Amino acid sequence: MSTPSVASTGTTPRWRALTHHHLFWPVAVLVALLLVNVPFTPDFFSIRMTDGHLYGSLVSIVLFGSPLILVAVGMTLVIATGGIDLSVGAVVAITGALTCSYISDQADQNALAGVFLAMGIGLVAAVVCGLWNGFLVARMGIQPIIATLIIMVAGRGVAQLITDGQIITINSEPYKLIGGGYWLTLPFSIFVVAAVVAITVALTRRTALGLLVESVGGNAEASRLVGIRSRRIKIMVYMFCALCAGIAGLMISSNTSAADGNNAGLWIELDAILAVVIGGTSLLGGRFSIGGTVIGALVIQTLTTTIYTIGVPTQTNLVFKAVVVIVVCLLQSPKFRAKVFGARGRGQAAPAQAAPAADAAPKMEVSR
Amino acid sequence: MSATTKTPAAPDNRTSRTTSQAARLLGDRRLPVLVTAALFLAMYVAGLSRYQNYGFTEPQVLLNLFIDNGYLLVAAVGATFVIMSGGIDLSVGSVIGFTTMFTAWLVERQGLPLLLVIPIALGVGAFGGFLMGYVIHNFEIQPFIVTLAGLFLFRGLCLVISKESISISDSSVSSLAQAQAQLGIGFLSIGAIVALVVLAAAFYVLHYTRFGRRVYAIGGNEQSALLMGLPMGGTKIAVYTVSGFCSALAGLLFMLYIQSGDPLHAVGMELDAIAAVVIGGTLLTGGSGYVVGTLFGVLVLGLIKSLIQFEGTLSSWWTKIATGVLLCAFILIQRAMTARKQT
């Protein structure tokens, strides 16, 4: 927003500190995307109150983005340990299928106890999936992409098995609250997301847990040698990721009041990984940023919304997403920055570009 | 002197030989392929005994595996190259879907002759693979993310061409699709023959050419391949180009098989291809495996489908579950093997 005015004094230390903050680029992209909407929908930022509920584009971005934020937060921790979890989409489908089929079997679908039990069953199943992934990765030493591929392939089959290939529709008021209901004028799912994010941040940044996760991602063997139970941390992280995916599964199935084993959470793993990458967490592991991930997920959801509001045919959504992935990844690649910006900007911004160039230097030496 | 040392050492030798034989068997790189081949045979024999009254004994059932899975075989062969080099290609399914859509659009809506469309489609697929390989190598971004962008891009381009499926009524397409090669015991479609030719070519390239050696070397250990002076960049880019080309070819075969273009064709087929490669015994860390294993991987997946059809339950989710279970079993076998090798 204030880019032009600050750019004139572009070399002040404060500006440099700001642009080098790890959240600068994700936030800049998010703000830019939000601003793009204004010429097309002038009241884009307005939020109005109808029937005691807040409505507005910003609210709906957070509402529809909340399952993605949840999955992405779980994925962040997995990626921070140097892993990846492809099975979250299938876990979303399994949790939704189990919960909905349990609720639909009950005589009174509005009974609170039954709904809670159903949600408990769904979440336990999700955590078991996470335990299995963690077991394969940490105990058996299988590559995370491959280990989680198993549930990614088989999980949707299991979800369809649970729902018998049908789309189970339910009609339960209390269950509807999680994904589609309102509380204190705001969508209830926002509170769920806020709680999960707050707990995650508190656990990882107010205790040593985050440090341990990062050290396992940096070098699992070294962290084991200094006395960190790296295997246990890895297993915990996969279980947490699956739990987040399970809650997202509850939200998605509650929002549509239906469990679709085939399509629930389809491709959400890819969106989640994308959100994590946009948020500045390295796919190589060793460091992570929950805040960045939340912003990354919001960027993706805003992109989707923007495409709708601008009036671009919705089917080009995926092309836009692809372009964003490539641009973000290129900007994050030290080699790309060294090649493109390094040669041109060497004179004026030497210290800023020195780091990526130094990163790339030893590799270039070898190839010579 | 040799005789005196031999006699006392003999019993020790024997025990160590038996353990080393077991270790050698586990360490044998052909083991996963043999296991997959044995599994295929066992499944086939089980099918023979269970459904012998329903026409399973006809050799055409076997040939149909090639006809119905030719496109998957071609895609999996491309994926084998990438995985052998230690990478991964997630864009396979999207490129297949895009090719069906693109060719259907060119043939039906633009009226181009099929003979012109085929090289264009193959070129576009190969160029897409080339671009991804270029970005992966030159900017050192993980293949996973780059090919993920490729997945989004090609699926999006499908939808840009048209939201609805385009059925193909072109006479040259239908005549090609219906062409059959008689084999005495049955017939094969053009798609199946092309798939077998691609398999043979890939076998030759991977095992008998310098390029194939480089793919293995890079997958085995990128650092030492680089230090040996192998042209890493060229090989890596070439591998993704091959995969893009194979995906486009698979798309053409799929288009022949199904005679339409649809933006949702082949969603998730990259996973089938990767699963086939893994079940075929190629190490996902790269550097070890045989393209023949990929053939057996595809055949096993195809046989699961036809067994489920013969069973009559026809619920597609059993295919997914069975694939997942097989995948798990083979990953664990591979893990056991590599663990032995390291110690």
mmCIF file of N, CA and C in Angstrom, chain A residues 84 86 132 136 140-143 145-147 149-150 152-158 160-161 164-166 261-262 266-267 270-271 273-274 277 283-284 314-316 318-319 321-323 325-326 329-330 333-336 339-340 363 366-367, chain B residues 88 90 94 134-135 137-142 144-146 148-157 159-160 162-163 223 226-227 264 267-268 270-272 274-275 278 284-285 316-321 323-325 327-329 331-332 335:
data_model
loop_
_atom_site.group_PDB
_atom_site.id
_atom_site.type_symbol
_atom_site.label_atom_id
_atom_site.label_comp_id
_atom_site.label_asym_id
_atom_site.label_seq_id
_atom_site.Cartn_x
_atom_site.Cartn_y
_atom_site.Cartn_z
ATOM 1 N N ILE A 84 7.118 -34.609 4.362
ATOM 2 C CA ILE A 84 5.987 -34.066 3.626
ATOM 3 C C ILE A 84 4.835 -35.030 3.843
ATOM 4 N N LEU A 86 1.503 -36.336 2.077
ATOM 5 C CA LEU A 86 0.595 -36.294 0.933
ATOM 6 C C LEU A 86 -0.775 -36.840 1.289
ATOM 7 N N TRP A 132 0.401 -44.047 11.669
ATOM 8 C CA TRP A 132 0.895 -44.977 10.646
ATOM 9 C C TRP A 132 1.943 -44.288 9.781
ATOM 10 N N LEU A 136 5.939 -45.270 9.636
ATOM 11 C CA LEU A 136 6.679 -45.618 8.412
ATOM 12 C C LEU A 136 7.886 -44.705 8.236
ATOM 13 N N MET A 140 10.534 -46.985 10.196
ATOM 14 C CA MET A 140 10.992 -47.785 9.066
ATOM 15 C C MET A 140 11.966 -47.019 8.183
ATOM 16 N N GLY A 141 12.045 -45.722 8.378
ATOM 17 C CA GLY A 141 12.995 -44.939 7.597
ATOM 18 C C GLY A 141 12.652 -44.833 6.131
ATOM 19 N N ILE A 142 11.355 -44.786 5.834
ATOM 20 C CA ILE A 142 10.931 -44.660 4.434
ATOM 21 C C ILE A 142 10.780 -43.185 4.101
ATOM 22 N N GLN A 143 11.129 -42.845 2.872
ATOM 23 C CA GLN A 143 10.977 -41.454 2.419
ATOM 24 C C GLN A 143 9.554 -40.964 2.669
ATOM 25 N N ILE A 145 7.579 -38.805 1.184
ATOM 26 C CA ILE A 145 6.682 -38.730 0.024
ATOM 27 C C ILE A 145 6.054 -40.092 -0.231
ATOM 28 N N ILE A 146 6.882 -41.132 -0.140
ATOM 29 C CA ILE A 146 6.434 -42.480 -0.467
ATOM 30 C C ILE A 146 5.566 -43.044 0.642
ATOM 31 N N ALA A 147 6.017 -42.833 1.881
ATOM 32 C CA ALA A 147 5.286 -43.409 3.004
ATOM 33 C C ALA A 147 3.862 -42.869 3.045
ATOM 34 N N LEU A 149 2.294 -41.612 0.528
ATOM 35 C CA LEU A 149 1.604 -41.944 -0.725
ATOM 36 C C LEU A 149 0.653 -43.119 -0.514
ATOM 37 N N ILE A 150 1.018 -44.027 0.407
ATOM 38 C CA ILE A 150 0.207 -45.232 0.621
ATOM 39 C C ILE A 150 -1.206 -44.835 1.048
ATOM 40 N N MET A 152 -2.477 -41.898 0.786
ATOM 41 C CA MET A 152 -3.064 -41.048 -0.246
ATOM 42 C C MET A 152 -3.798 -41.903 -1.283
ATOM 43 N N VAL A 153 -3.201 -43.039 -1.664
ATOM 44 C CA VAL A 153 -3.832 -43.905 -2.671
ATOM 45 C C VAL A 153 -4.969 -44.705 -2.045
ATOM 46 N N ALA A 154 -4.655 -45.348 -0.898
ATOM 47 C CA ALA A 154 -5.626 -46.274 -0.325
ATOM 48 C C ALA A 154 -6.725 -45.549 0.455
ATOM 49 N N GLY A 155 -6.394 -44.381 1.004
ATOM 50 C CA GLY A 155 -7.320 -43.693 1.909
ATOM 51 C C GLY A 155 -8.648 -43.355 1.272
ATOM 52 N N ARG A 156 -8.594 -42.848 0.036
ATOM 53 C CA ARG A 156 -9.852 -42.522 -0.627
ATOM 54 C C ARG A 156 -10.691 -43.769 -0.862
ATOM 55 N N GLY A 157 -9.999 -44.884 -1.135
ATOM 56 C CA GLY A 157 -10.719 -46.147 -1.263
ATOM 57 C C GLY A 157 -11.403 -46.499 0.045
ATOM 58 N N VAL A 158 -10.684 -46.315 1.156
ATOM 59 C CA VAL A 158 -11.257 -46.620 2.467
ATOM 60 C C VAL A 158 -12.462 -45.715 2.731
ATOM 61 N N GLN A 160 -14.401 -44.330 0.582
ATOM 62 C CA GLN A 160 -15.536 -44.773 -0.239
ATOM 63 C C GLN A 160 -16.140 -46.061 0.304
ATOM 64 N N LEU A 161 -15.270 -46.892 0.874
ATOM 65 C CA LEU A 161 -15.751 -48.135 1.479
ATOM 66 C C LEU A 161 -16.678 -47.815 2.648
ATOM 67 N N ASP A 164 -19.785 -46.553 1.391
ATOM 68 C CA ASP A 164 -20.332 -47.483 0.414
ATOM 69 C C ASP A 164 -20.442 -46.837 -0.968
ATOM 70 N N GLY A 165 -19.525 -45.955 -1.279
ATOM 71 C CA GLY A 165 -19.511 -45.334 -2.595
ATOM 72 C C GLY A 165 -20.560 -44.260 -2.784
ATOM 73 N N GLN A 166 -21.372 -44.040 -1.752
ATOM 74 C CA GLN A 166 -22.424 -43.023 -1.846
ATOM 75 C C GLN A 166 -21.915 -41.708 -1.274
ATOM 76 N N GLY A 261 -16.585 -39.399 -0.290
ATOM 77 C CA GLY A 261 -15.285 -40.070 -0.208
ATOM 78 C C GLY A 261 -14.382 -39.751 -1.378
ATOM 79 N N ASN A 262 -14.985 -39.427 -2.503
ATOM 80 C CA ASN A 262 -14.197 -39.222 -3.709
ATOM 81 C C ASN A 262 -13.626 -37.819 -3.806
ATOM 82 N N LEU A 266 -10.136 -33.020 -2.042
ATOM 83 C CA LEU A 266 -9.344 -33.370 -3.227
ATOM 84 C C LEU A 266 -8.327 -32.267 -3.484
ATOM 85 N N TRP A 267 -7.062 -32.657 -3.598
ATOM 86 C CA TRP A 267 -5.947 -31.751 -3.912
ATOM 87 C C TRP A 267 -5.640 -30.779 -2.786
ATOM 88 N N LEU A 270 -1.965 -30.501 -1.994
ATOM 89 C CA LEU A 270 -1.140 -29.671 -2.871
ATOM 90 C C LEU A 270 -1.287 -28.203 -2.494
ATOM 91 N N ASP A 271 -2.528 -27.786 -2.241
ATOM 92 C CA ASP A 271 -2.750 -26.405 -1.810
ATOM 93 C C ASP A 271 -2.030 -26.124 -0.496
ATOM 94 N N ILE A 273 0.665 -27.617 0.746
ATOM 95 C CA ILE A 273 2.113 -27.528 0.538
ATOM 96 C C ILE A 273 2.451 -26.174 -0.067
ATOM 97 N N LEU A 274 1.616 -25.767 -1.007
ATOM 98 C CA LEU A 274 1.783 -24.471 -1.653
ATOM 99 C C LEU A 274 1.725 -23.347 -0.625
ATOM 100 N N VAL A 277 4.870 -23.239 1.311
ATOM 101 C CA VAL A 277 5.993 -22.704 0.539
ATOM 102 C C VAL A 277 5.867 -21.188 0.399
ATOM 103 N N LEU A 283 11.221 -26.235 2.031
ATOM 104 C CA LEU A 283 10.820 -27.636 1.888
ATOM 105 C C LEU A 283 11.927 -28.577 2.349
ATOM 106 N N LEU A 284 13.118 -28.035 2.563
ATOM 107 C CA LEU A 284 14.215 -28.886 3.005
ATOM 108 C C LEU A 284 14.160 -29.121 4.506
ATOM 109 N N THR A 314 -13.706 -19.189 -14.187
ATOM 110 C CA THR A 314 -13.162 -19.887 -13.026
ATOM 111 C C THR A 314 -12.217 -21.009 -13.410
ATOM 112 N N GLN A 315 -12.373 -21.518 -14.644
ATOM 113 C CA GLN A 315 -11.532 -22.668 -14.987
ATOM 114 C C GLN A 315 -10.064 -22.282 -15.125
ATOM 115 N N THR A 316 -9.774 -20.967 -15.241
ATOM 116 C CA THR A 316 -8.370 -20.577 -15.346
ATOM 117 C C THR A 316 -7.707 -20.488 -13.970
ATOM 118 N N LEU A 318 -6.664 -22.700 -12.017
ATOM 119 C CA LEU A 318 -5.496 -23.546 -11.856
ATOM 120 C C LEU A 318 -4.277 -22.961 -12.555
ATOM 121 N N VAL A 319 -4.515 -22.316 -13.709
ATOM 122 C CA VAL A 319 -3.385 -21.715 -14.426
ATOM 123 C C VAL A 319 -2.771 -20.613 -13.576
ATOM 124 N N LYS A 321 -2.892 -20.358 -10.373
ATOM 125 C CA LYS A 321 -2.216 -20.986 -9.245
ATOM 126 C C LYS A 321 -0.827 -21.460 -9.658
ATOM 127 N N ALA A 322 -0.763 -22.063 -10.840
ATOM 128 C CA ALA A 322 0.517 -22.563 -11.332
ATOM 129 C C ALA A 322 1.508 -21.424 -11.474
ATOM 130 N N VAL A 323 1.043 -20.299 -12.032
ATOM 131 C CA VAL A 323 1.932 -19.156 -12.221
ATOM 132 C C VAL A 323 2.426 -18.653 -10.867
ATOM 133 N N VAL A 325 2.716 -20.357 -8.064
ATOM 134 C CA VAL A 325 3.697 -21.309 -7.518
ATOM 135 C C VAL A 325 5.070 -21.036 -8.096
ATOM 136 N N ILE A 326 5.105 -20.945 -9.425
ATOM 137 C CA ILE A 326 6.400 -20.790 -10.092
ATOM 138 C C ILE A 326 7.071 -19.490 -9.662
ATOM 139 N N CYS A 329 8.263 -19.687 -6.049
ATOM 140 C CA CYS A 329 9.416 -20.575 -5.903
ATOM 141 C C CYS A 329 10.664 -19.957 -6.514
ATOM 142 N N LEU A 330 10.493 -19.306 -7.659
ATOM 143 C CA LEU A 330 11.654 -18.681 -8.292
ATOM 144 C C LEU A 330 12.209 -17.584 -7.394
ATOM 145 N N SER A 333 14.236 -19.019 -4.700
ATOM 146 C CA SER A 333 15.431 -19.769 -5.061
ATOM 147 C C SER A 333 16.645 -18.848 -5.054
ATOM 148 N N PRO A 334 17.638 -19.147 -4.215
ATOM 149 C CA PRO A 334 18.827 -18.295 -4.157
ATOM 150 C C PRO A 334 19.517 -18.189 -5.510
ATOM 151 N N LYS A 335 19.507 -19.309 -6.237
ATOM 152 C CA LYS A 335 20.203 -19.324 -7.511
ATOM 153 C C LYS A 335 19.534 -18.391 -8.511
ATOM 154 N N PHE A 336 18.175 -18.408 -8.475
ATOM 155 C CA PHE A 336 17.444 -17.536 -9.399
ATOM 156 C C PHE A 336 17.714 -16.072 -9.063
ATOM 157 N N LYS A 339 21.076 -15.086 -10.185
ATOM 158 C CA LYS A 339 21.204 -14.954 -11.639
ATOM 159 C C LYS A 339 20.520 -13.704 -12.146
ATOM 160 N N VAL A 340 19.292 -13.471 -11.646
ATOM 161 C CA VAL A 340 18.499 -12.395 -12.234
ATOM 162 C C VAL A 340 18.806 -11.050 -11.587
ATOM 163 N N LYS A 363 28.598 -24.424 -5.344
ATOM 164 C CA LYS A 363 28.026 -25.356 -6.319
ATOM 165 C C LYS A 363 28.516 -25.043 -7.724
ATOM 166 N N VAL A 366 31.911 -26.454 -8.382
ATOM 167 C CA VAL A 366 31.966 -27.884 -8.680
ATOM 168 C C VAL A 366 31.624 -28.152 -10.129
ATOM 169 N N SER A 367 30.604 -27.439 -10.620
ATOM 170 C CA SER A 367 30.166 -27.736 -11.983
ATOM 171 C C SER A 367 31.217 -27.289 -12.988
ATOM 172 N N ILE B 88 10.972 -36.797 -9.217
ATOM 173 C CA ILE B 88 9.584 -37.244 -9.237
ATOM 174 C C ILE B 88 8.826 -36.318 -10.171
ATOM 175 N N LEU B 90 5.019 -35.110 -10.932
ATOM 176 C CA LEU B 90 3.609 -35.141 -10.543
ATOM 177 C C LEU B 90 2.699 -34.666 -11.664
ATOM 178 N N SER B 94 -1.899 -34.769 -15.482
ATOM 179 C CA SER B 94 -2.390 -33.536 -16.094
ATOM 180 C C SER B 94 -1.975 -33.449 -17.545
ATOM 181 N N TYR B 134 14.279 -27.784 -16.945
ATOM 182 C CA TYR B 134 15.137 -26.599 -16.979
ATOM 183 C C TYR B 134 15.054 -25.840 -15.657
ATOM 184 N N VAL B 135 13.823 -25.619 -15.190
ATOM 185 C CA VAL B 135 13.647 -24.883 -13.931
ATOM 186 C C VAL B 135 14.238 -25.672 -12.762
ATOM 187 N N HIS B 137 16.635 -27.868 -12.756
ATOM 188 C CA HIS B 137 18.088 -27.897 -12.727
ATOM 189 C C HIS B 137 18.697 -26.519 -12.493
ATOM 190 N N ASN B 138 18.228 -25.527 -13.245
ATOM 191 C CA ASN B 138 18.915 -24.242 -13.227
ATOM 192 C C ASN B 138 18.646 -23.427 -11.984
ATOM 193 N N PHE B 139 17.459 -23.583 -11.395
ATOM 194 C CA PHE B 139 17.152 -22.758 -10.239
ATOM 195 C C PHE B 139 17.120 -23.573 -8.956
ATOM 196 N N GLU B 140 17.462 -24.855 -9.088
ATOM 197 C CA GLU B 140 17.562 -25.735 -7.914
ATOM 198 C C GLU B 140 16.312 -25.685 -7.047
ATOM 199 N N ILE B 141 15.161 -25.769 -7.689
ATOM 200 C CA ILE B 141 13.919 -25.893 -6.947
ATOM 201 C C ILE B 141 13.545 -27.369 -6.968
ATOM 202 N N GLN B 142 12.946 -27.828 -5.874
ATOM 203 C CA GLN B 142 12.668 -29.257 -5.792
ATOM 204 C C GLN B 142 11.714 -29.711 -6.899
ATOM 205 N N PHE B 144 9.542 -31.855 -6.888
ATOM 206 C CA PHE B 144 8.189 -32.018 -6.365
ATOM 207 C C PHE B 144 7.349 -30.763 -6.598
ATOM 208 N N ILE B 145 7.926 -29.597 -6.272
ATOM 209 C CA ILE B 145 7.176 -28.352 -6.378
ATOM 210 C C ILE B 145 7.018 -27.929 -7.836
ATOM 211 N N VAL B 146 8.083 -28.087 -8.605
ATOM 212 C CA VAL B 146 8.016 -27.635 -9.995
ATOM 213 C C VAL B 146 6.985 -28.454 -10.773
ATOM 214 N N LEU B 148 4.570 -30.014 -9.505
ATOM 215 C CA LEU B 148 3.251 -29.681 -8.942
ATOM 216 C C LEU B 148 2.673 -28.474 -9.681
ATOM 217 N N ALA B 149 3.530 -27.479 -9.921
ATOM 218 C CA ALA B 149 3.091 -26.336 -10.715
ATOM 219 C C ALA B 149 2.691 -26.799 -12.102
ATOM 220 N N GLY B 150 3.450 -27.751 -12.654
ATOM 221 C CA GLY B 150 3.100 -28.315 -13.964
ATOM 222 C C GLY B 150 1.732 -28.970 -13.922
ATOM 223 N N LEU B 151 1.459 -29.679 -12.819
ATOM 224 C CA LEU B 151 0.149 -30.320 -12.644
ATOM 225 C C LEU B 151 -0.964 -29.281 -12.727
ATOM 226 N N PHE B 152 -0.816 -28.197 -11.956
ATOM 227 C CA PHE B 152 -1.831 -27.147 -11.964
ATOM 228 C C PHE B 152 -1.954 -26.535 -13.360
ATOM 229 N N LEU B 153 -0.790 -26.243 -13.952
ATOM 230 C CA LEU B 153 -0.777 -25.527 -15.225
ATOM 231 C C LEU B 153 -1.509 -26.323 -16.309
ATOM 232 N N PHE B 154 -1.139 -27.594 -16.468
ATOM 233 C CA PHE B 154 -1.725 -28.359 -17.569
ATOM 234 C C PHE B 154 -3.208 -28.656 -17.323
ATOM 235 N N ARG B 155 -3.559 -28.911 -16.043
ATOM 236 C CA ARG B 155 -4.972 -29.151 -15.755
ATOM 237 C C ARG B 155 -5.760 -27.878 -16.018
ATOM 238 N N GLY B 156 -5.152 -26.730 -15.665
ATOM 239 C CA GLY B 156 -5.819 -25.466 -15.926
ATOM 240 C C GLY B 156 -5.969 -25.219 -17.418
ATOM 241 N N LEU B 157 -4.927 -25.545 -18.187
ATOM 242 C CA LEU B 157 -4.997 -25.331 -19.639
ATOM 243 C C LEU B 157 -6.093 -26.185 -20.264
ATOM 244 N N LEU B 159 -8.879 -26.908 -18.884
ATOM 245 C CA LEU B 159 -10.149 -26.237 -18.611
ATOM 246 C C LEU B 159 -10.271 -24.967 -19.427
ATOM 247 N N VAL B 160 -9.111 -24.349 -19.749
ATOM 248 C CA VAL B 160 -9.154 -23.157 -20.582
ATOM 249 C C VAL B 160 -9.656 -23.518 -21.981
ATOM 250 N N SER B 162 -11.656 -26.039 -22.874
ATOM 251 C CA SER B 162 -13.101 -26.209 -22.765
ATOM 252 C C SER B 162 -13.444 -26.826 -21.429
ATOM 253 N N LYS B 163 -14.599 -26.415 -20.893
ATOM 254 C CA LYS B 163 -15.024 -26.980 -19.618
ATOM 255 C C LYS B 163 -15.684 -28.334 -19.823
ATOM 256 N N GLN B 223 26.045 -36.308 -6.162
ATOM 257 C CA GLN B 223 27.314 -35.646 -5.900
ATOM 258 C C GLN B 223 28.460 -36.345 -6.630
ATOM 259 N N LEU B 226 28.353 -35.908 -10.307
ATOM 260 C CA LEU B 226 28.840 -34.574 -10.674
ATOM 261 C C LEU B 226 30.367 -34.557 -10.663
ATOM 262 N N LEU B 227 30.937 -35.168 -9.619
ATOM 263 C CA LEU B 227 32.401 -35.163 -9.495
ATOM 264 C C LEU B 227 33.049 -35.995 -10.588
ATOM 265 N N LEU B 264 -11.281 -33.667 -17.251
ATOM 266 C CA LEU B 264 -11.054 -34.449 -16.034
ATOM 267 C C LEU B 264 -10.483 -35.836 -16.329
ATOM 268 N N VAL B 267 -7.250 -37.776 -14.036
ATOM 269 C CA VAL B 267 -6.926 -37.091 -12.774
ATOM 270 C C VAL B 267 -6.290 -38.102 -11.827
ATOM 271 N N GLY B 268 -5.125 -37.757 -11.316
ATOM 272 C CA GLY B 268 -4.457 -38.644 -10.364
ATOM 273 C C GLY B 268 -3.722 -39.810 -10.994
ATOM 274 N N GLU B 270 -0.867 -39.774 -12.250
ATOM 275 C CA GLU B 270 0.555 -39.783 -11.863
ATOM 276 C C GLU B 270 0.782 -40.732 -10.686
ATOM 277 N N LEU B 271 -0.238 -40.844 -9.823
ATOM 278 C CA LEU B 271 -0.081 -41.742 -8.676
ATOM 279 C C LEU B 271 -0.104 -43.192 -9.125
ATOM 280 N N ASP B 272 -0.973 -43.513 -10.093
ATOM 281 C CA ASP B 272 -0.972 -44.869 -10.642
ATOM 282 C C ASP B 272 0.386 -45.186 -11.250
ATOM 283 N N ILE B 274 3.314 -43.757 -10.572
ATOM 284 C CA ILE B 274 4.340 -43.895 -9.535
ATOM 285 C C ILE B 274 4.172 -45.230 -8.811
ATOM 286 N N ALA B 275 2.910 -45.583 -8.525
ATOM 287 C CA ALA B 275 2.653 -46.861 -7.849
ATOM 288 C C ALA B 275 3.163 -48.024 -8.693
ATOM 289 N N VAL B 278 6.894 -48.196 -8.412
ATOM 290 C CA VAL B 278 7.337 -48.708 -7.105
ATOM 291 C C VAL B 278 7.074 -50.202 -7.001
ATOM 292 N N LEU B 284 12.633 -45.669 -4.982
ATOM 293 C CA LEU B 284 12.165 -44.294 -5.130
ATOM 294 C C LEU B 284 13.245 -43.287 -4.815
ATOM 295 N N THR B 285 14.330 -43.752 -4.187
ATOM 296 C CA THR B 285 15.440 -42.832 -3.977
ATOM 297 C C THR B 285 16.287 -42.717 -5.242
ATOM 298 N N SER B 316 -14.965 -49.496 -7.430
ATOM 299 C CA SER B 316 -13.637 -49.029 -7.800
ATOM 300 C C SER B 316 -12.758 -48.827 -6.570
ATOM 301 N N TRP B 317 -13.415 -48.657 -5.383
ATOM 302 C CA TRP B 317 -12.571 -48.381 -4.230
ATOM 303 C C TRP B 317 -11.716 -49.559 -3.829
ATOM 304 N N TRP B 318 -12.173 -50.787 -4.156
ATOM 305 C CA TRP B 318 -11.333 -51.937 -3.836
ATOM 306 C C TRP B 318 -10.034 -51.881 -4.616
ATOM 307 N N THR B 319 -10.093 -51.334 -5.861
ATOM 308 C CA THR B 319 -8.868 -51.183 -6.629
ATOM 309 C C THR B 319 -7.891 -50.294 -5.881
ATOM 310 N N LYS B 320 -8.418 -49.167 -5.359
ATOM 311 C CA LYS B 320 -7.542 -48.227 -4.659
ATOM 312 C C LYS B 320 -6.933 -48.864 -3.420
ATOM 313 N N ILE B 321 -7.790 -49.557 -2.654
ATOM 314 C CA ILE B 321 -7.284 -50.158 -1.418
ATOM 315 C C ILE B 321 -6.236 -51.211 -1.735
ATOM 316 N N THR B 323 -4.358 -51.410 -4.373
ATOM 317 C CA THR B 323 -3.148 -50.735 -4.839
ATOM 318 C C THR B 323 -2.341 -50.218 -3.654
ATOM 319 N N GLY B 324 -3.043 -49.601 -2.697
ATOM 320 C CA GLY B 324 -2.348 -49.065 -1.533
ATOM 321 C C GLY B 324 -1.660 -50.152 -0.733
ATOM 322 N N VAL B 325 -2.352 -51.286 -0.554
ATOM 323 C CA VAL B 325 -1.762 -52.375 0.228
ATOM 324 C C VAL B 325 -0.525 -52.923 -0.478
ATOM 325 N N LEU B 327 1.347 -51.352 -2.640
ATOM 326 C CA LEU B 327 2.366 -50.304 -2.571
ATOM 327 C C LEU B 327 3.113 -50.416 -1.253
ATOM 328 N N CYS B 328 2.343 -50.539 -0.180
ATOM 329 C CA CYS B 328 2.925 -50.631 1.156
ATOM 330 C C CYS B 328 3.848 -51.841 1.245
ATOM 331 N N ALA B 329 3.354 -52.999 0.760
ATOM 332 C CA ALA B 329 4.152 -54.216 0.846
ATOM 333 C C ALA B 329 5.476 -54.043 0.105
ATOM 334 N N ILE B 331 7.043 -51.270 -0.745
ATOM 335 C CA ILE B 331 7.920 -50.280 -0.120
ATOM 336 C C ILE B 331 8.667 -50.924 1.047
ATOM 337 N N LEU B 332 7.957 -51.761 1.806
ATOM 338 C CA LEU B 332 8.615 -52.415 2.945
ATOM 339 C C LEU B 332 9.671 -53.407 2.463
ATOM 340 N N ARG B 335 12.606 -51.468 1.516
ATOM 341 C CA ARG B 335 13.259 -50.932 2.697
ATOM 342 C C ARG B 335 14.136 -52.001 3.335
#
